[in-house]
């Protein structure tokens, strides 16, 4: 059985725990190693059991603690080649045995979990989302998405559970205090997914069999959990 626990999700840092009975994975490690260790302990887990850290893209809110955790516990870090090149300096010294490179779109296995990656539209060098498959169950992580296109949607269909970005309310963003260039970046095709678009995606996936949804990467400035939930619920 696949399980997903969102340890942290948002512009202040991201880290998601994926597990089966025998395999334990972190997707991103965008906070201090100490905070991630405490968060794992709070759900009854331990960083010592983590077998891999998968990196979606090189922004600091996704990689901040990855280097520390890898050095401290000998955890391999998985990313595509361009992302590795972009984050190598930020991660500092990593044991060569802990540097693992995957090809975007080519499946690989960690323990009993098959990992499939897919390209996402975001302003990073080669950002990806993740499908995790085990015992005929599929769990998907899709955040940091500027817009939805057919190829991306095809990777989401068939998920039993999905963590989907619902970053901002358009009107809150427009009238908020962010400078205009930042607003443009967030609303761009390589920015972040708004509540209204997330709602459309949820409605489509629900009609195609997905049962469980978790909304992630909510902005503290331009969203409220209740607003994101109601927008999706009303779709």
PDB file of C-alpha atoms in Angstrom:
ATOM      1  CA  UNK A   1       0.000   0.000   0.000  1.00  0.00           C
ATOM      2  CA  UNK A   2       1.309   3.441  -0.947  1.00  0.00           C
ATOM      3  CA  UNK A   3       1.126   6.275   1.562  1.00  0.00           C
ATOM      4  CA  UNK A   4       1.740  10.005   1.124  1.00  0.00           C
ATOM      5  CA  UNK A   5       2.378  12.542   3.874  1.00  0.00           C
ATOM      6  CA  UNK A   6       2.963  16.213   3.109  1.00  0.00           C
ATOM      7  CA  UNK A   7       5.592  17.296   5.640  1.00  0.00           C
ATOM      8  CA  UNK A   8       5.769  20.834   4.263  1.00  0.00           C
ATOM      9  CA  UNK A   9       4.240  22.460   1.205  1.00  0.00           C
ATOM     10  CA  UNK A  10       4.524  26.082   0.079  1.00  0.00           C
ATOM     11  CA  UNK A  11       6.954  28.792  -0.935  1.00  0.00           C
ATOM     12  CA  UNK A  12       8.658  28.550   2.484  1.00  0.00           C
ATOM     13  CA  UNK A  13       9.649  24.951   1.813  1.00  0.00           C
ATOM     14  CA  UNK A  14       8.511  21.623   0.408  1.00  0.00           C
ATOM     15  CA  UNK A  15       9.038  18.026   1.466  1.00  0.00           C
ATOM     16  CA  UNK A  16       6.758  15.039   0.910  1.00  0.00           C
ATOM     17  CA  UNK A  17       7.086  11.537   2.330  1.00  0.00           C
ATOM     18  CA  UNK A  18       6.130   8.569   0.138  1.00  0.00           C
ATOM     19  CA  UNK A  19       6.188   5.043   1.513  1.00  0.00           C
ATOM     20  CA  UNK A  20       5.194   1.454   0.936  1.00  0.00           C
ATOM     21  CA  UNK A  21       5.586  -1.339   3.465  1.00  0.00           C
ATOM     22  CA  UNK A  22       9.315  -1.607   2.734  1.00  0.00           C
ATOM     23  CA  UNK A  23      10.342   1.556   0.848  1.00  0.00           C
ATOM     24  CA  UNK A  24      10.673   5.109   2.169  1.00  0.00           C
ATOM     25  CA  UNK A  25      11.242   8.158  -0.059  1.00  0.00           C
ATOM     26  CA  UNK A  26      11.398  11.922   0.359  1.00  0.00           C
ATOM     27  CA  UNK A  27      10.304  14.088  -2.538  1.00  0.00           C
ATOM     28  CA  UNK A  28      12.194  17.365  -2.164  1.00  0.00           C
ATOM     29  CA  UNK A  29      13.866  18.612   1.007  1.00  0.00           C
ATOM     30  CA  UNK A  30      13.308  22.346   0.935  1.00  0.00           C
ATOM     31  CA  UNK A  31      13.765  23.134   4.626  1.00  0.00           C
ATOM     32  CA  UNK A  32      16.568  22.637   7.117  1.00  0.00           C
ATOM     33  CA  UNK A  33      17.552  19.077   7.835  1.00  0.00           C
ATOM     34  CA  UNK A  34      16.563  19.547  11.483  1.00  0.00           C
ATOM     35  CA  UNK A  35      13.023  20.675  10.606  1.00  0.00           C
ATOM     36  CA  UNK A  36      12.530  17.756   8.244  1.00  0.00           C
ATOM     37  CA  UNK A  37      13.812  15.332  10.891  1.00  0.00           C
ATOM     38  CA  UNK A  38      11.320  16.747  13.419  1.00  0.00           C
ATOM     39  CA  UNK A  39       8.464  16.585  10.939  1.00  0.00           C
ATOM     40  CA  UNK A  40       9.249  12.954  10.135  1.00  0.00           C
ATOM     41  CA  UNK A  41       9.333  12.139  13.844  1.00  0.00           C
ATOM     42  CA  UNK A  42       5.942  13.834  14.307  1.00  0.00           C
ATOM     43  CA  UNK A  43       4.324  11.284  11.971  1.00  0.00           C
ATOM     44  CA  UNK A  44       6.131   8.345  13.550  1.00  0.00           C
ATOM     45  CA  UNK A  45       8.845   8.085  10.912  1.00  0.00           C
ATOM     46  CA  UNK A  46      12.602   8.509  10.848  1.00  0.00           C
ATOM     47  CA  UNK A  47      15.004  10.032   8.355  1.00  0.00           C
ATOM     48  CA  UNK A  48      17.251   7.040   9.051  1.00  0.00           C
ATOM     49  CA  UNK A  49      14.811   4.892   7.056  1.00  0.00           C
ATOM     50  CA  UNK A  50      14.784   7.137   3.977  1.00  0.00           C
ATOM     51  CA  UNK A  51      16.261   5.363   0.963  1.00  0.00           C
ATOM     52  CA  UNK A  52      16.162   8.231  -1.533  1.00  0.00           C
ATOM     53  CA  UNK A  53      15.574  11.959  -1.868  1.00  0.00           C
ATOM     54  CA  UNK A  54      13.964  12.845  -5.200  1.00  0.00           C
ATOM     55  CA  UNK A  55      14.290  16.425  -6.427  1.00  0.00           C
ATOM     56  CA  UNK A  56      11.614  17.993  -8.619  1.00  0.00           C
ATOM     57  CA  UNK A  57      13.633  21.108  -9.506  1.00  0.00           C
ATOM     58  CA  UNK A  58      16.482  23.248  -8.271  1.00  0.00           C
ATOM     59  CA  UNK A  59      14.675  26.098  -6.450  1.00  0.00           C
ATOM     60  CA  UNK A  60      15.795  26.485  -2.848  1.00  0.00           C
ATOM     61  CA  UNK A  61      12.345  25.809  -1.389  1.00  0.00           C
ATOM     62  CA  UNK A  62      12.790  22.275  -2.748  1.00  0.00           C
ATOM     63  CA  UNK A  63      16.489  21.545  -2.059  1.00  0.00           C
ATOM     64  CA  UNK A  64      17.603  23.488   1.045  1.00  0.00           C
ATOM     65  CA  UNK A  65      18.076  20.480   3.334  1.00  0.00           C
ATOM     66  CA  UNK A  66      18.889  17.824   0.745  1.00  0.00           C
ATOM     67  CA  UNK A  67      22.666  18.126   0.942  1.00  0.00           C
ATOM     68  CA  UNK A  68      22.748  18.061   4.743  1.00  0.00           C
ATOM     69  CA  UNK A  69      20.494  14.996   4.961  1.00  0.00           C
ATOM     70  CA  UNK A  70      22.476  13.167   2.292  1.00  0.00           C
ATOM     71  CA  UNK A  71      25.776  13.785   4.075  1.00  0.00           C
ATOM     72  CA  UNK A  72      24.393  12.985   7.524  1.00  0.00           C
ATOM     73  CA  UNK A  73      22.618   9.742   6.618  1.00  0.00           C
ATOM     74  CA  UNK A  74      24.194   8.650   3.333  1.00  0.00           C
ATOM     75  CA  UNK A  75      20.934   9.119   1.421  1.00  0.00           C
ATOM     76  CA  UNK A  76      21.151   9.090  -2.392  1.00  0.00           C
ATOM     77  CA  UNK A  77      19.771  12.172  -4.154  1.00  0.00           C
ATOM     78  CA  UNK A  78      17.934  11.589  -7.435  1.00  0.00           C
ATOM     79  CA  UNK A  79      17.456  14.304 -10.070  1.00  0.00           C
ATOM     80  CA  UNK A  80      17.737  14.676 -13.811  1.00  0.00           C
ATOM     81  CA  UNK A  81      21.083  15.811 -15.197  1.00  0.00           C
ATOM     82  CA  UNK A  82      20.162  19.457 -15.817  1.00  0.00           C
ATOM     83  CA  UNK A  83      18.734  19.821 -12.328  1.00  0.00           C
ATOM     84  CA  UNK A  84      21.872  18.284 -10.839  1.00  0.00           C
ATOM     85  CA  UNK A  85      23.990  20.806 -12.740  1.00  0.00           C
ATOM     86  CA  UNK A  86      21.820  23.674 -11.512  1.00  0.00           C
ATOM     87  CA  UNK A  87      21.808  22.675  -7.826  1.00  0.00           C
ATOM     88  CA  UNK A  88      25.283  21.177  -7.401  1.00  0.00           C
ATOM     89  CA  UNK A  89      26.817  24.324  -5.865  1.00  0.00           C
ATOM     90  CA  UNK A  90      23.876  24.864  -3.505  1.00  0.00           C
ATOM     91  CA  UNK A  91      23.995  21.273  -2.222  1.00  0.00           C
ATOM     92  CA  UNK A  92      27.741  21.531  -1.582  1.00  0.00           C
ATOM     93  CA  UNK A  93      29.834  18.362  -1.355  1.00  0.00           C
ATOM     94  CA  UNK A  94      27.895  15.159  -2.033  1.00  0.00           C
ATOM     95  CA  UNK A  95      29.368  11.656  -1.929  1.00  0.00           C
ATOM     96  CA  UNK A  96      29.640  10.472  -5.559  1.00  0.00           C
ATOM     97  CA  UNK A  97      27.823   7.266  -4.557  1.00  0.00           C
ATOM     98  CA  UNK A  98      24.837   9.417  -3.520  1.00  0.00           C
ATOM     99  CA  UNK A  99      24.540  11.206  -6.870  1.00  0.00           C
ATOM    100  CA  UNK A 100      21.833   9.475  -8.903  1.00  0.00           C
ATOM    101  CA  UNK A 101      20.688  10.773 -12.290  1.00  0.00           C
ATOM    102  CA  UNK A 102      17.401   9.827 -13.926  1.00  0.00           C
ATOM    103  CA  UNK A 103      16.116  10.563 -17.407  1.00  0.00           C
ATOM    104  CA  UNK A 104      12.853  12.489 -17.373  1.00  0.00           C
ATOM    105  CA  UNK A 105      10.100  10.234 -18.669  1.00  0.00           C
ATOM    106  CA  UNK A 106      12.059   7.008 -18.141  1.00  0.00           C
ATOM    107  CA  UNK A 107      10.801   4.874 -15.211  1.00  0.00           C
ATOM    108  CA  UNK A 108      13.096   3.528 -12.506  1.00  0.00           C
ATOM    109  CA  UNK A 109      12.636   1.621  -9.249  1.00  0.00           C
ATOM    110  CA  UNK A 110      13.442   2.383  -5.647  1.00  0.00           C
ATOM    111  CA  UNK A 111      12.736  -0.698  -3.570  1.00  0.00           C
ATOM    112  CA  UNK A 112       9.287  -1.957  -4.503  1.00  0.00           C
ATOM    113  CA  UNK A 113       8.115   1.428  -5.823  1.00  0.00           C
ATOM    114  CA  UNK A 114       8.262   2.261  -9.516  1.00  0.00           C
ATOM    115  CA  UNK A 115       8.923   5.956 -10.132  1.00  0.00           C
ATOM    116  CA  UNK A 116       7.812   7.713 -13.290  1.00  0.00           C
ATOM    117  CA  UNK A 117       8.735  11.337 -13.930  1.00  0.00           C
ATOM    118  CA  UNK A 118       7.056  13.805 -16.256  1.00  0.00           C
ATOM    119  CA  UNK A 119       7.878  17.342 -17.367  1.00  0.00           C
ATOM    120  CA  UNK A 120       6.057  20.241 -15.719  1.00  0.00           C
ATOM    121  CA  UNK A 121       5.755  23.855 -16.956  1.00  0.00           C
ATOM    122  CA  UNK A 122       7.643  25.926 -14.381  1.00  0.00           C
ATOM    123  CA  UNK A 123      10.469  28.466 -14.497  1.00  0.00           C
ATOM    124  CA  UNK A 124      13.212  25.998 -13.619  1.00  0.00           C
ATOM    125  CA  UNK A 125      15.747  24.288 -15.863  1.00  0.00           C
ATOM    126  CA  UNK A 126      14.021  20.866 -16.202  1.00  0.00           C
ATOM    127  CA  UNK A 127      11.252  20.553 -13.574  1.00  0.00           C
ATOM    128  CA  UNK A 128       9.348  17.315 -13.099  1.00  0.00           C
ATOM    129  CA  UNK A 129       6.374  15.793 -11.348  1.00  0.00           C
ATOM    130  CA  UNK A 130       6.256  12.226 -10.046  1.00  0.00           C
ATOM    131  CA  UNK A 131       4.073   9.140 -10.359  1.00  0.00           C
ATOM    132  CA  UNK A 132       4.665   6.383  -7.796  1.00  0.00           C
ATOM    133  CA  UNK A 133       3.302   2.913  -8.512  1.00  0.00           C
ATOM    134  CA  UNK A 134       3.209  -0.112  -6.215  1.00  0.00           C
ATOM    135  CA  UNK A 135       0.825  -3.077  -6.061  1.00  0.00           C
ATOM    136  CA  UNK A 136      -1.417  -1.590  -8.751  1.00  0.00           C
ATOM    137  CA  UNK A 137      -1.790   1.703  -6.866  1.00  0.00           C
ATOM    138  CA  UNK A 138      -0.678   5.072  -8.264  1.00  0.00           C
ATOM    139  CA  UNK A 139       0.139   8.195  -6.256  1.00  0.00           C
ATOM    140  CA  UNK A 140       1.056  11.431  -8.036  1.00  0.00           C
ATOM    141  CA  UNK A 141       2.783  14.659  -7.023  1.00  0.00           C
ATOM    142  CA  UNK A 142       2.178  17.621  -9.332  1.00  0.00           C
ATOM    143  CA  UNK A 143       3.119  21.045  -7.967  1.00  0.00           C
ATOM    144  CA  UNK A 144       4.889  24.132  -9.348  1.00  0.00           C
ATOM    145  CA  UNK A 145       2.802  24.060 -12.513  1.00  0.00           C
ATOM    146  CA  UNK A 146       2.237  27.167 -14.627  1.00  0.00           C
ATOM    147  CA  UNK A 147      -0.553  25.661 -16.691  1.00  0.00           C
ATOM    148  CA  UNK A 148      -2.146  22.350 -17.605  1.00  0.00           C
ATOM    149  CA  UNK A 149      -1.661  20.801 -21.043  1.00  0.00           C
ATOM    150  CA  UNK A 150      -2.778  17.490 -22.502  1.00  0.00           C
ATOM    151  CA  UNK A 151       0.486  15.608 -22.013  1.00  0.00           C
ATOM    152  CA  UNK A 152       0.666  16.667 -18.372  1.00  0.00           C
ATOM    153  CA  UNK A 153      -2.967  15.772 -17.760  1.00  0.00           C
ATOM    154  CA  UNK A 154      -2.385  12.324 -19.248  1.00  0.00           C
ATOM    155  CA  UNK A 155       0.244  11.695 -16.564  1.00  0.00           C
ATOM    156  CA  UNK A 156      -2.245  12.572 -13.834  1.00  0.00           C
ATOM    157  CA  UNK A 157      -5.099  10.393 -15.078  1.00  0.00           C
ATOM    158  CA  UNK A 158      -5.351   7.031 -13.336  1.00  0.00           C
ATOM    159  CA  UNK A 159      -3.977   8.260 -10.016  1.00  0.00           C
ATOM    160  CA  UNK A 160      -5.581   6.798  -6.912  1.00  0.00           C
ATOM    161  CA  UNK A 161      -4.342   9.829  -4.998  1.00  0.00           C
ATOM    162  CA  UNK A 162      -2.794  13.108  -6.110  1.00  0.00           C
ATOM    163  CA  UNK A 163      -1.079  16.020  -4.419  1.00  0.00           C
ATOM    164  CA  UNK A 164      -1.982  18.893  -6.746  1.00  0.00           C
ATOM    165  CA  UNK A 165      -0.909  22.515  -6.619  1.00  0.00           C
ATOM    166  CA  UNK A 166      -3.582  25.085  -5.760  1.00  0.00           C
ATOM    167  CA  UNK A 167      -1.282  28.028  -5.218  1.00  0.00           C
ATOM    168  CA  UNK A 168      -3.318  31.203  -5.350  1.00  0.00           C
ATOM    169  CA  UNK A 169      -6.620  32.938  -5.814  1.00  0.00           C
ATOM    170  CA  UNK A 170      -6.323  35.132  -8.909  1.00  0.00           C
ATOM    171  CA  UNK A 171      -8.119  38.149  -7.393  1.00  0.00           C
ATOM    172  CA  UNK A 172      -6.154  37.973  -4.137  1.00  0.00           C
ATOM    173  CA  UNK A 173      -2.933  37.883  -6.131  1.00  0.00           C
ATOM    174  CA  UNK A 174      -3.936  40.814  -8.345  1.00  0.00           C
ATOM    175  CA  UNK A 175      -4.837  43.124  -5.452  1.00  0.00           C
ATOM    176  CA  UNK A 176      -2.151  41.845  -3.090  1.00  0.00           C
ATOM    177  CA  UNK A 177       1.110  43.500  -2.095  1.00  0.00           C
ATOM    178  CA  UNK A 178       3.451  41.537  -4.351  1.00  0.00           C
ATOM    179  CA  UNK A 179       5.320  43.684  -6.905  1.00  0.00           C
ATOM    180  CA  UNK A 180       3.894  43.485 -10.416  1.00  0.00           C
ATOM    181  CA  UNK A 181       6.846  41.523 -11.919  1.00  0.00           C
ATOM    182  CA  UNK A 182       6.370  38.800  -9.275  1.00  0.00           C
ATOM    183  CA  UNK A 183       2.628  38.709  -9.939  1.00  0.00           C
ATOM    184  CA  UNK A 184       3.348  38.281 -13.644  1.00  0.00           C
ATOM    185  CA  UNK A 185       5.749  35.428 -12.899  1.00  0.00           C
ATOM    186  CA  UNK A 186       3.226  33.612 -10.710  1.00  0.00           C
ATOM    187  CA  UNK A 187       0.417  34.007 -13.272  1.00  0.00           C
ATOM    188  CA  UNK A 188       2.593  33.061 -16.248  1.00  0.00           C
ATOM    189  CA  UNK A 189       2.534  29.754 -18.111  1.00  0.00           C
ATOM    190  CA  UNK A 190       5.655  28.788 -16.138  1.00  0.00           C
ATOM    191  CA  UNK A 191       4.461  30.040 -12.773  1.00  0.00           C
ATOM    192  CA  UNK A 192       1.975  28.446 -10.386  1.00  0.00           C
ATOM    193  CA  UNK A 193      -1.475  26.888 -10.696  1.00  0.00           C
ATOM    194  CA  UNK A 194      -4.412  28.966  -9.430  1.00  0.00           C
ATOM    195  CA  UNK A 195      -7.392  27.625  -7.471  1.00  0.00           C
ATOM    196  CA  UNK A 196      -9.764  27.861 -10.439  1.00  0.00           C
ATOM    197  CA  UNK A 197      -7.533  25.780 -12.693  1.00  0.00           C
ATOM    198  CA  UNK A 198      -6.826  23.269  -9.927  1.00  0.00           C
ATOM    199  CA  UNK A 199     -10.591  22.894  -9.523  1.00  0.00           C
ATOM    200  CA  UNK A 200     -11.004  22.055 -13.200  1.00  0.00           C
ATOM    201  CA  UNK A 201      -8.235  19.457 -12.990  1.00  0.00           C
ATOM    202  CA  UNK A 202      -9.749  17.877  -9.875  1.00  0.00           C
ATOM    203  CA  UNK A 203     -13.178  17.689 -11.516  1.00  0.00           C
ATOM    204  CA  UNK A 204     -11.692  16.009 -14.587  1.00  0.00           C
ATOM    205  CA  UNK A 205      -9.636  13.512 -12.595  1.00  0.00           C
ATOM    206  CA  UNK A 206     -12.544  12.697 -10.278  1.00  0.00           C
ATOM    207  CA  UNK A 207     -14.694  11.943 -13.311  1.00  0.00           C
ATOM    208  CA  UNK A 208     -11.941   9.586 -14.460  1.00  0.00           C
ATOM    209  CA  UNK A 209     -11.634   7.635 -11.222  1.00  0.00           C
ATOM    210  CA  UNK A 210      -9.302   9.495  -8.854  1.00  0.00           C
ATOM    211  CA  UNK A 211     -10.678   9.262  -5.315  1.00  0.00           C
ATOM    212  CA  UNK A 212      -8.270  11.171  -3.091  1.00  0.00           C
ATOM    213  CA  UNK A 213      -6.963  14.713  -3.538  1.00  0.00           C
ATOM    214  CA  UNK A 214      -4.562  16.789  -1.479  1.00  0.00           C
ATOM    215  CA  UNK A 215      -4.124  20.467  -2.387  1.00  0.00           C
ATOM    216  CA  UNK A 216      -0.567  21.708  -2.013  1.00  0.00           C
ATOM    217  CA  UNK A 217       1.819  24.629  -2.431  1.00  0.00           C
ATOM    218  CA  UNK A 218      -0.799  27.112  -1.147  1.00  0.00           C
ATOM    219  CA  UNK A 219       0.420  30.698  -0.965  1.00  0.00           C
ATOM    220  CA  UNK A 220       0.279  32.257   2.507  1.00  0.00           C
ATOM    221  CA  UNK A 221      -0.129  35.697   0.928  1.00  0.00           C
ATOM    222  CA  UNK A 222      -2.604  34.987  -1.862  1.00  0.00           C
ATOM    223  CA  UNK A 223      -4.741  32.086  -0.684  1.00  0.00           C
ATOM    224  CA  UNK A 224      -6.527  30.481   2.249  1.00  0.00           C
ATOM    225  CA  UNK A 225      -6.942  26.726   2.745  1.00  0.00           C
ATOM    226  CA  UNK A 226     -10.713  27.189   3.078  1.00  0.00           C
ATOM    227  CA  UNK A 227     -10.881  29.191  -0.157  1.00  0.00           C
ATOM    228  CA  UNK A 228      -8.860  26.630  -2.108  1.00  0.00           C
ATOM    229  CA  UNK A 229     -11.022  23.820  -0.722  1.00  0.00           C
ATOM    230  CA  UNK A 230     -14.322  25.534  -1.514  1.00  0.00           C
ATOM    231  CA  UNK A 231     -13.194  26.481  -5.023  1.00  0.00           C
ATOM    232  CA  UNK A 232     -12.318  22.872  -5.770  1.00  0.00           C
ATOM    233  CA  UNK A 233     -15.406  21.512  -4.013  1.00  0.00           C
ATOM    234  CA  UNK A 234     -17.700  23.737  -6.088  1.00  0.00           C
ATOM    235  CA  UNK A 235     -16.176  22.766  -9.441  1.00  0.00           C
TER     236      UNK A 235
END
